Amino acid sequence: MDVDLKKVSTIVDKYQGAGGALIAILQDIQDEFNYLPPDALKSVAEKLKIPLINVYSMATFYKSFSLKPRGKYLVTICLGTACHVRGAKNILGEVKKRLNVKRGETTEDKMFTLETVNCLGACALGPIMVVDGEYHGQMATRKVDAVLEKYKSKGEN
Amino acid sequence: MLKLKLNGVDVQAEEGWTLLETARFYGLPIPTLCHYEGLSPYGACRLCLVEIGTGPNAKLVSSCTYPAEEGLEVRTHTRRVSAARKMVVELLLATCPDSKTIQDLAASMEVQKTRFKVRHDDCILCGLCVRMCSEQMSGKAIGFVNRGETRKITTPFDIRSEECRLCGGCMYICPACQLRCQGPDAPGVVCGSCLNVSPVCLEEYEDALCYLDPCCQCLKEEVKKK
């Protein structure tokens, strides 16, 4: 996959080549491309003059960084204790069935990426599902379809 | 010069020395695995644990990373230290039961078998190869990747790295994946090529009293006489 290295270059320049800004740089790249392309990581290492392995270590350490291309919308399902007792597992099962993907996978039409998280800190809203940064609290298996449909039609337009 | 107490004896240490360096300077043997002269201390294997402080404030620290301090009381061979080291070596043995280096360490500490489930990994994540690569070979080709259970040492993207010159430094220094113990016993059992006897001093006293190296030399000599 071709990556626009000019964009990477602009992002790195924004931080004036400071090695300590690596996380911030990776976050910006992830915002730009929706994931961290290998070529972008190489370019970052080169520009910051740090070993590629350091960049790679950082990118694999944090769960919020993804080295695989992600879908347009990120579906995050909370499996924390409060959500778990309120049936988050059923929600996850329903979403898996609807999207036909496993945890960490992206749908074929590159629309959704399914991920789980151990707590979102919004336990009162549980079971909770986040799509594209929007929180959907008090989820139920019968509500899943409507939420996913909403984003699907939004994404197609 | 810093003045501190090492096993109850007043000793002096240079500014910037670690406890391990101080102890070794005075001839006290402390077992280590992830420590290597010429590489930066890392404190991963926890074999070099020593006890510092007194009474209820006494705690175990890794001597390879702890700097010598003025007035510090350090004990290198107490019952607590000995028990902690044995536990560490058992855990290492469970991870890499065939490694000769770990087997030898276990034998030298009178550990004959691990109580944990044997895993047969090739890596104990001591970081020796990573430090060797970046500090001595200036390669910077390998490093830690992922975290938690999936943490491992590899090259970027798991492919042959352009930085790697195939110098073999990482394999030379690895205590886990290279030398295999050729003993006849099942994995997880220390083959016992070294004589295994427990130090008698610890049963009677809180501190080991002598520092014959290897430990239990006294017993071995008695065995010989008989």
mmCIF file with all atom_site columns, C-alpha atoms in Angstrom, chain B residues 50-208:
data_model
loop_
_atom_site.group_PDB
_atom_site.id
_atom_site.type_symbol
_atom_site.label_atom_id
_atom_site.label_alt_id
_atom_site.label_comp_id
_atom_site.label_asym_id
_atom_site.label_entity_id
_atom_site.label_seq_id
_atom_site.pdbx_PDB_ins_code
_atom_site.Cartn_x
_atom_site.Cartn_y
_atom_site.Cartn_z
_atom_site.occupancy
_atom_site.B_iso_or_equiv
_atom_site.pdbx_formal_charge
_atom_site.auth_seq_id
_atom_site.auth_comp_id
_atom_site.auth_asym_id
_atom_site.auth_atom_id
_atom_site.pdbx_PDB_model_num
ATOM 1   C CA . VAL B 1 50  ? 20.223 -8.227  48.533 1.00 0.00 ? 50  VAL B CA 1
ATOM 2   C CA . GLU B 1 51  ? 18.557 -7.055  51.720 1.00 0.00 ? 51  GLU B CA 1
ATOM 3   C CA . ILE B 1 52  ? 18.942 -3.423  52.770 1.00 0.00 ? 52  ILE B CA 1
ATOM 4   C CA . GLY B 1 53  ? 17.701 -1.478  55.771 1.00 0.00 ? 53  GLY B CA 1
ATOM 5   C CA . THR B 1 54  ? 16.983 -2.762  59.239 1.00 0.00 ? 54  THR B CA 1
ATOM 6   C CA . GLY B 1 55  ? 14.089 -4.303  61.150 1.00 0.00 ? 55  GLY B CA 1
ATOM 7   C CA . PRO B 1 56  ? 10.644 -3.974  59.606 1.00 0.00 ? 56  PRO B CA 1
ATOM 8   C CA . ASN B 1 57  ? 12.007 -1.561  56.998 1.00 0.00 ? 57  ASN B CA 1
ATOM 9   C CA . ALA B 1 58  ? 14.342 -4.158  55.543 1.00 0.00 ? 58  ALA B CA 1
ATOM 10  C CA . LYS B 1 59  ? 13.638 -4.772  51.884 1.00 0.00 ? 59  LYS B CA 1
ATOM 11  C CA . LEU B 1 60  ? 15.003 -6.670  48.958 1.00 0.00 ? 60  LEU B CA 1
ATOM 12  C CA . VAL B 1 61  ? 16.539 -4.702  46.110 1.00 0.00 ? 61  VAL B CA 1
ATOM 13  C CA . SER B 1 62  ? 18.431 -5.718  43.010 1.00 0.00 ? 62  SER B CA 1
ATOM 14  C CA . SER B 1 63  ? 22.050 -4.999  43.808 1.00 0.00 ? 63  SER B CA 1
ATOM 15  C CA . CYS B 1 64  ? 23.039 -4.496  40.167 1.00 0.00 ? 64  CYS B CA 1
ATOM 16  C CA . THR B 1 65  ? 20.924 -1.343  39.884 1.00 0.00 ? 65  THR B CA 1
ATOM 17  C CA . TYR B 1 66  ? 20.970 -0.019  43.457 1.00 0.00 ? 66  TYR B CA 1
ATOM 18  C CA . PRO B 1 67  ? 23.620 2.652   44.020 1.00 0.00 ? 67  PRO B CA 1
ATOM 19  C CA . ALA B 1 68  ? 25.803 2.494   47.109 1.00 0.00 ? 68  ALA B CA 1
ATOM 20  C CA . GLU B 1 69  ? 24.609 5.043   49.663 1.00 0.00 ? 69  GLU B CA 1
ATOM 21  C CA . GLU B 1 70  ? 26.216 6.583   52.710 1.00 0.00 ? 70  GLU B CA 1
ATOM 22  C CA . GLY B 1 71  ? 25.291 4.637   55.867 1.00 0.00 ? 71  GLY B CA 1
ATOM 23  C CA . LEU B 1 72  ? 23.384 1.888   54.068 1.00 0.00 ? 72  LEU B CA 1
ATOM 24  C CA . GLU B 1 73  ? 23.179 -1.513  55.734 1.00 0.00 ? 73  GLU B CA 1
ATOM 25  C CA . VAL B 1 74  ? 23.433 -4.282  53.184 1.00 0.00 ? 74  VAL B CA 1
ATOM 26  C CA . ARG B 1 75  ? 23.153 -8.008  53.775 1.00 0.00 ? 75  ARG B CA 1
ATOM 27  C CA . THR B 1 76  ? 23.964 -10.289 50.901 1.00 0.00 ? 76  THR B CA 1
ATOM 28  C CA . HIS B 1 77  ? 23.371 -13.758 52.302 1.00 0.00 ? 77  HIS B CA 1
ATOM 29  C CA . THR B 1 78  ? 20.469 -13.807 54.740 1.00 0.00 ? 78  THR B CA 1
ATOM 30  C CA . ARG B 1 79  ? 17.815 -16.499 54.854 1.00 0.00 ? 79  ARG B CA 1
ATOM 31  C CA . ARG B 1 80  ? 15.338 -14.134 53.207 1.00 0.00 ? 80  ARG B CA 1
ATOM 32  C CA . VAL B 1 81  ? 17.711 -13.318 50.356 1.00 0.00 ? 81  VAL B CA 1
ATOM 33  C CA . SER B 1 82  ? 18.540 -16.956 49.876 1.00 0.00 ? 82  SER B CA 1
ATOM 34  C CA . ALA B 1 83  ? 14.862 -17.938 49.737 1.00 0.00 ? 83  ALA B CA 1
ATOM 35  C CA . ALA B 1 84  ? 14.075 -15.164 47.249 1.00 0.00 ? 84  ALA B CA 1
ATOM 36  C CA . ARG B 1 85  ? 16.946 -16.152 44.966 1.00 0.00 ? 85  ARG B CA 1
ATOM 37  C CA . LYS B 1 86  ? 15.901 -19.772 45.057 1.00 0.00 ? 86  LYS B CA 1
ATOM 38  C CA . MET B 1 87  ? 12.382 -18.813 44.074 1.00 0.00 ? 87  MET B CA 1
ATOM 39  C CA . VAL B 1 88  ? 13.713 -16.726 41.193 1.00 0.00 ? 88  VAL B CA 1
ATOM 40  C CA . VAL B 1 89  ? 15.893 -19.543 39.960 1.00 0.00 ? 89  VAL B CA 1
ATOM 41  C CA . GLU B 1 90  ? 12.973 -21.960 40.136 1.00 0.00 ? 90  GLU B CA 1
ATOM 42  C CA . LEU B 1 91  ? 10.910 -19.617 38.000 1.00 0.00 ? 91  LEU B CA 1
ATOM 43  C CA . LEU B 1 92  ? 13.753 -19.277 35.503 1.00 0.00 ? 92  LEU B CA 1
ATOM 44  C CA . LEU B 1 93  ? 14.141 -23.035 35.483 1.00 0.00 ? 93  LEU B CA 1
ATOM 45  C CA . ALA B 1 94  ? 10.458 -23.418 34.681 1.00 0.00 ? 94  ALA B CA 1
ATOM 46  C CA . THR B 1 95  ? 10.826 -21.061 31.710 1.00 0.00 ? 95  THR B CA 1
ATOM 47  C CA . CYS B 1 96  ? 13.999 -22.532 30.226 1.00 0.00 ? 96  CYS B CA 1
ATOM 48  C CA . PRO B 1 97  ? 14.665 -25.907 31.860 1.00 0.00 ? 97  PRO B CA 1
ATOM 49  C CA . ASP B 1 98  ? 17.293 -26.989 29.337 1.00 0.00 ? 98  ASP B CA 1
ATOM 50  C CA . SER B 1 99  ? 19.529 -23.946 29.559 1.00 0.00 ? 99  SER B CA 1
ATOM 51  C CA . LYS B 1 100 ? 22.931 -24.884 30.891 1.00 0.00 ? 100 LYS B CA 1
ATOM 52  C CA . THR B 1 101 ? 23.486 -21.448 32.399 1.00 0.00 ? 101 THR B CA 1
ATOM 53  C CA . ILE B 1 102 ? 20.269 -21.625 34.408 1.00 0.00 ? 102 ILE B CA 1
ATOM 54  C CA . GLN B 1 103 ? 20.865 -25.250 35.365 1.00 0.00 ? 103 GLN B CA 1
ATOM 55  C CA . ASP B 1 104 ? 24.286 -24.334 36.712 1.00 0.00 ? 104 ASP B CA 1
ATOM 56  C CA . LEU B 1 105 ? 22.866 -21.402 38.635 1.00 0.00 ? 105 LEU B CA 1
ATOM 57  C CA . ALA B 1 106 ? 20.207 -23.651 40.133 1.00 0.00 ? 106 ALA B CA 1
ATOM 58  C CA . ALA B 1 107 ? 22.739 -26.290 41.103 1.00 0.00 ? 107 ALA B CA 1
ATOM 59  C CA . SER B 1 108 ? 24.960 -23.687 42.733 1.00 0.00 ? 108 SER B CA 1
ATOM 60  C CA . MET B 1 109 ? 21.989 -22.579 44.830 1.00 0.00 ? 109 MET B CA 1
ATOM 61  C CA . GLU B 1 110 ? 20.958 -26.073 45.856 1.00 0.00 ? 110 GLU B CA 1
ATOM 62  C CA . VAL B 1 111 ? 17.789 -25.961 43.785 1.00 0.00 ? 111 VAL B CA 1
ATOM 63  C CA . GLN B 1 112 ? 17.191 -29.378 42.287 1.00 0.00 ? 112 GLN B CA 1
ATOM 64  C CA . LYS B 1 113 ? 13.756 -29.161 40.787 1.00 0.00 ? 113 LYS B CA 1
ATOM 65  C CA . THR B 1 114 ? 11.233 -26.505 39.891 1.00 0.00 ? 114 THR B CA 1
ATOM 66  C CA . ARG B 1 115 ? 7.785  -26.620 41.433 1.00 0.00 ? 115 ARG B CA 1
ATOM 67  C CA . PHE B 1 116 ? 6.275  -24.650 38.562 1.00 0.00 ? 116 PHE B CA 1
ATOM 68  C CA . LYS B 1 117 ? 4.862  -25.840 35.297 1.00 0.00 ? 117 LYS B CA 1
ATOM 69  C CA . VAL B 1 118 ? 7.708  -26.235 32.819 1.00 0.00 ? 118 VAL B CA 1
ATOM 70  C CA . ARG B 1 119 ? 7.252  -24.044 29.733 1.00 0.00 ? 119 ARG B CA 1
ATOM 71  C CA . HIS B 1 120 ? 10.252 -24.689 27.479 1.00 0.00 ? 120 HIS B CA 1
ATOM 72  C CA . ASP B 1 121 ? 10.605 -21.145 26.216 1.00 0.00 ? 121 ASP B CA 1
ATOM 73  C CA . ASP B 1 122 ? 13.722 -19.992 24.452 1.00 0.00 ? 122 ASP B CA 1
ATOM 74  C CA . CYS B 1 123 ? 13.782 -16.604 26.125 1.00 0.00 ? 123 CYS B CA 1
ATOM 75  C CA . ILE B 1 124 ? 13.722 -15.272 29.658 1.00 0.00 ? 124 ILE B CA 1
ATOM 76  C CA . LEU B 1 125 ? 13.509 -11.628 28.504 1.00 0.00 ? 125 LEU B CA 1
ATOM 77  C CA . CYS B 1 126 ? 16.718 -10.715 30.342 1.00 0.00 ? 126 CYS B CA 1
ATOM 78  C CA . GLY B 1 127 ? 17.506 -8.162  27.635 1.00 0.00 ? 127 GLY B CA 1
ATOM 79  C CA . LEU B 1 128 ? 21.179 -9.156  27.379 1.00 0.00 ? 128 LEU B CA 1
ATOM 80  C CA . CYS B 1 129 ? 21.015 -9.519  23.600 1.00 0.00 ? 129 CYS B CA 1
ATOM 81  C CA . VAL B 1 130 ? 19.210 -6.189  23.192 1.00 0.00 ? 130 VAL B CA 1
ATOM 82  C CA . ARG B 1 131 ? 21.859 -4.380  25.228 1.00 0.00 ? 131 ARG B CA 1
ATOM 83  C CA . MET B 1 132 ? 24.679 -6.264  23.512 1.00 0.00 ? 132 MET B CA 1
ATOM 84  C CA . CYS B 1 133 ? 23.302 -5.258  20.126 1.00 0.00 ? 133 CYS B CA 1
ATOM 85  C CA . SER B 1 134 ? 22.850 -1.584  20.893 1.00 0.00 ? 134 SER B CA 1
ATOM 86  C CA . GLU B 1 135 ? 25.669 -0.903  23.365 1.00 0.00 ? 135 GLU B CA 1
ATOM 87  C CA . GLN B 1 136 ? 28.560 -3.038  22.159 1.00 0.00 ? 136 GLN B CA 1
ATOM 88  C CA . MET B 1 137 ? 27.783 -3.768  18.522 1.00 0.00 ? 137 MET B CA 1
ATOM 89  C CA . SER B 1 138 ? 26.033 -0.443  17.841 1.00 0.00 ? 138 SER B CA 1
ATOM 90  C CA . GLY B 1 139 ? 23.561 -2.415  15.776 1.00 0.00 ? 139 GLY B CA 1
ATOM 91  C CA . LYS B 1 140 ? 20.237 -1.477  17.366 1.00 0.00 ? 140 LYS B CA 1
ATOM 92  C CA . ALA B 1 141 ? 18.594 -4.183  15.297 1.00 0.00 ? 141 ALA B CA 1
ATOM 93  C CA . ILE B 1 142 ? 16.587 -5.975  17.983 1.00 0.00 ? 142 ILE B CA 1
ATOM 94  C CA . GLY B 1 143 ? 14.394 -4.856  20.834 1.00 0.00 ? 143 GLY B CA 1
ATOM 95  C CA . PHE B 1 144 ? 11.380 -5.624  22.976 1.00 0.00 ? 144 PHE B CA 1
ATOM 96  C CA . VAL B 1 145 ? 8.099  -5.810  21.119 1.00 0.00 ? 145 VAL B CA 1
ATOM 97  C CA . ASN B 1 146 ? 4.511  -6.031  22.425 1.00 0.00 ? 146 ASN B CA 1
ATOM 98  C CA . ARG B 1 147 ? 3.831  -6.163  26.117 1.00 0.00 ? 147 ARG B CA 1
ATOM 99  C CA . GLY B 1 148 ? 2.653  -8.378  28.923 1.00 0.00 ? 148 GLY B CA 1
ATOM 100 C CA . GLU B 1 149 ? 2.270  -12.005 27.991 1.00 0.00 ? 149 GLU B CA 1
ATOM 101 C CA . THR B 1 150 ? 3.103  -11.443 24.352 1.00 0.00 ? 150 THR B CA 1
ATOM 102 C CA . ARG B 1 151 ? 6.307  -9.502  25.019 1.00 0.00 ? 151 ARG B CA 1
ATOM 103 C CA . LYS B 1 152 ? 9.195  -10.818 23.002 1.00 0.00 ? 152 LYS B CA 1
ATOM 104 C CA . ILE B 1 153 ? 12.507 -9.808  21.496 1.00 0.00 ? 153 ILE B CA 1
ATOM 105 C CA . THR B 1 154 ? 12.593 -9.451  17.755 1.00 0.00 ? 154 THR B CA 1
ATOM 106 C CA . THR B 1 155 ? 13.520 -7.221  14.827 1.00 0.00 ? 155 THR B CA 1
ATOM 107 C CA . PRO B 1 156 ? 11.152 -4.543  13.477 1.00 0.00 ? 156 PRO B CA 1
ATOM 108 C CA . PHE B 1 157 ? 8.209  -6.168  11.662 1.00 0.00 ? 157 PHE B CA 1
ATOM 109 C CA . ASP B 1 158 ? 9.703  -9.631  12.407 1.00 0.00 ? 158 ASP B CA 1
ATOM 110 C CA . ILE B 1 159 ? 11.773 -9.533  9.235  1.00 0.00 ? 159 ILE B CA 1
ATOM 111 C CA . ARG B 1 160 ? 15.500 -9.469  8.653  1.00 0.00 ? 160 ARG B CA 1
ATOM 112 C CA . SER B 1 161 ? 16.676 -6.060  9.795  1.00 0.00 ? 161 SER B CA 1
ATOM 113 C CA . GLU B 1 162 ? 18.886 -3.885  7.649  1.00 0.00 ? 162 GLU B CA 1
ATOM 114 C CA . GLU B 1 163 ? 20.718 -2.817  10.799 1.00 0.00 ? 163 GLU B CA 1
ATOM 115 C CA . CYS B 1 164 ? 21.678 -6.402  11.612 1.00 0.00 ? 164 CYS B CA 1
ATOM 116 C CA . ARG B 1 165 ? 25.184 -7.327  10.481 1.00 0.00 ? 165 ARG B CA 1
ATOM 117 C CA . LEU B 1 166 ? 24.794 -10.949 11.585 1.00 0.00 ? 166 LEU B CA 1
ATOM 118 C CA . CYS B 1 167 ? 27.596 -10.450 14.107 1.00 0.00 ? 167 CYS B CA 1
ATOM 119 C CA . GLY B 1 168 ? 26.137 -13.098 16.387 1.00 0.00 ? 168 GLY B CA 1
ATOM 120 C CA . GLY B 1 169 ? 26.656 -11.028 19.532 1.00 0.00 ? 169 GLY B CA 1
ATOM 121 C CA . CYS B 1 170 ? 23.097 -11.681 20.650 1.00 0.00 ? 170 CYS B CA 1
ATOM 122 C CA . MET B 1 171 ? 23.519 -15.431 20.408 1.00 0.00 ? 171 MET B CA 1
ATOM 123 C CA . TYR B 1 172 ? 26.929 -15.333 22.034 1.00 0.00 ? 172 TYR B CA 1
ATOM 124 C CA . ILE B 1 173 ? 25.541 -13.663 25.120 1.00 0.00 ? 173 ILE B CA 1
ATOM 125 C CA . CYS B 1 174 ? 22.179 -15.446 25.394 1.00 0.00 ? 174 CYS B CA 1
ATOM 126 C CA . PRO B 1 175 ? 21.923 -17.503 28.596 1.00 0.00 ? 175 PRO B CA 1
ATOM 127 C CA . ALA B 1 176 ? 18.740 -19.252 27.548 1.00 0.00 ? 176 ALA B CA 1
ATOM 128 C CA . CYS B 1 177 ? 18.668 -20.304 23.929 1.00 0.00 ? 177 CYS B CA 1
ATOM 129 C CA . GLN B 1 178 ? 22.206 -21.454 23.250 1.00 0.00 ? 178 GLN B CA 1
ATOM 130 C CA . LEU B 1 179 ? 23.948 -23.848 25.619 1.00 0.00 ? 179 LEU B CA 1
ATOM 131 C CA . ARG B 1 180 ? 21.855 -26.904 26.393 1.00 0.00 ? 180 ARG B CA 1
ATOM 132 C CA . CYS B 1 181 ? 22.384 -29.011 29.462 1.00 0.00 ? 181 CYS B CA 1
ATOM 133 C CA . GLN B 1 182 ? 23.321 -32.481 28.246 1.00 0.00 ? 182 GLN B CA 1
ATOM 134 C CA . GLY B 1 183 ? 22.325 -34.125 31.519 1.00 0.00 ? 183 GLY B CA 1
ATOM 135 C CA . PRO B 1 184 ? 20.390 -37.376 31.469 1.00 0.00 ? 184 PRO B CA 1
ATOM 136 C CA . ASP B 1 185 ? 17.460 -36.171 33.560 1.00 0.00 ? 185 ASP B CA 1
ATOM 137 C CA . ALA B 1 186 ? 14.001 -35.060 32.550 1.00 0.00 ? 186 ALA B CA 1
ATOM 138 C CA . PRO B 1 187 ? 13.467 -31.334 31.842 1.00 0.00 ? 187 PRO B CA 1
ATOM 139 C CA . GLY B 1 188 ? 12.983 -29.316 34.975 1.00 0.00 ? 188 GLY B CA 1
ATOM 140 C CA . VAL B 1 189 ? 15.281 -31.544 36.989 1.00 0.00 ? 189 VAL B CA 1
ATOM 141 C CA . VAL B 1 190 ? 18.746 -30.198 37.632 1.00 0.00 ? 190 VAL B CA 1
ATOM 142 C CA . CYS B 1 191 ? 21.107 -32.888 36.456 1.00 0.00 ? 191 CYS B CA 1
ATOM 143 C CA . GLY B 1 192 ? 23.163 -32.655 39.627 1.00 0.00 ? 192 GLY B CA 1
ATOM 144 C CA . SER B 1 193 ? 26.550 -32.710 38.009 1.00 0.00 ? 193 SER B CA 1
ATOM 145 C CA . CYS B 1 194 ? 27.445 -30.293 40.753 1.00 0.00 ? 194 CYS B CA 1
ATOM 146 C CA . LEU B 1 195 ? 27.331 -31.592 44.304 1.00 0.00 ? 195 LEU B CA 1
ATOM 147 C CA . ASN B 1 196 ? 24.136 -30.342 45.915 1.00 0.00 ? 196 ASN B CA 1
ATOM 148 C CA . VAL B 1 197 ? 24.354 -29.768 49.635 1.00 0.00 ? 197 VAL B CA 1
ATOM 149 C CA . SER B 1 198 ? 22.484 -27.173 51.653 1.00 0.00 ? 198 SER B CA 1
ATOM 150 C CA . PRO B 1 199 ? 24.400 -24.557 53.577 1.00 0.00 ? 199 PRO B CA 1
ATOM 151 C CA . VAL B 1 200 ? 24.308 -25.610 57.211 1.00 0.00 ? 200 VAL B CA 1
ATOM 152 C CA . CYS B 1 201 ? 25.007 -22.124 58.458 1.00 0.00 ? 201 CYS B CA 1
ATOM 153 C CA . LEU B 1 202 ? 21.555 -20.826 57.491 1.00 0.00 ? 202 LEU B CA 1
ATOM 154 C CA . GLU B 1 203 ? 19.788 -23.433 59.598 1.00 0.00 ? 203 GLU B CA 1
ATOM 155 C CA . GLU B 1 204 ? 21.519 -22.200 62.722 1.00 0.00 ? 204 GLU B CA 1
ATOM 156 C CA . TYR B 1 205 ? 22.050 -18.522 62.056 1.00 0.00 ? 205 TYR B CA 1
ATOM 157 C CA . GLU B 1 206 ? 20.095 -15.793 60.319 1.00 0.00 ? 206 GLU B CA 1
ATOM 158 C CA . ASP B 1 207 ? 23.112 -14.861 58.180 1.00 0.00 ? 207 ASP B CA 1
ATOM 159 C CA . ALA B 1 208 ? 25.515 -17.100 56.357 1.00 0.00 ? 208 ALA B CA 1
#
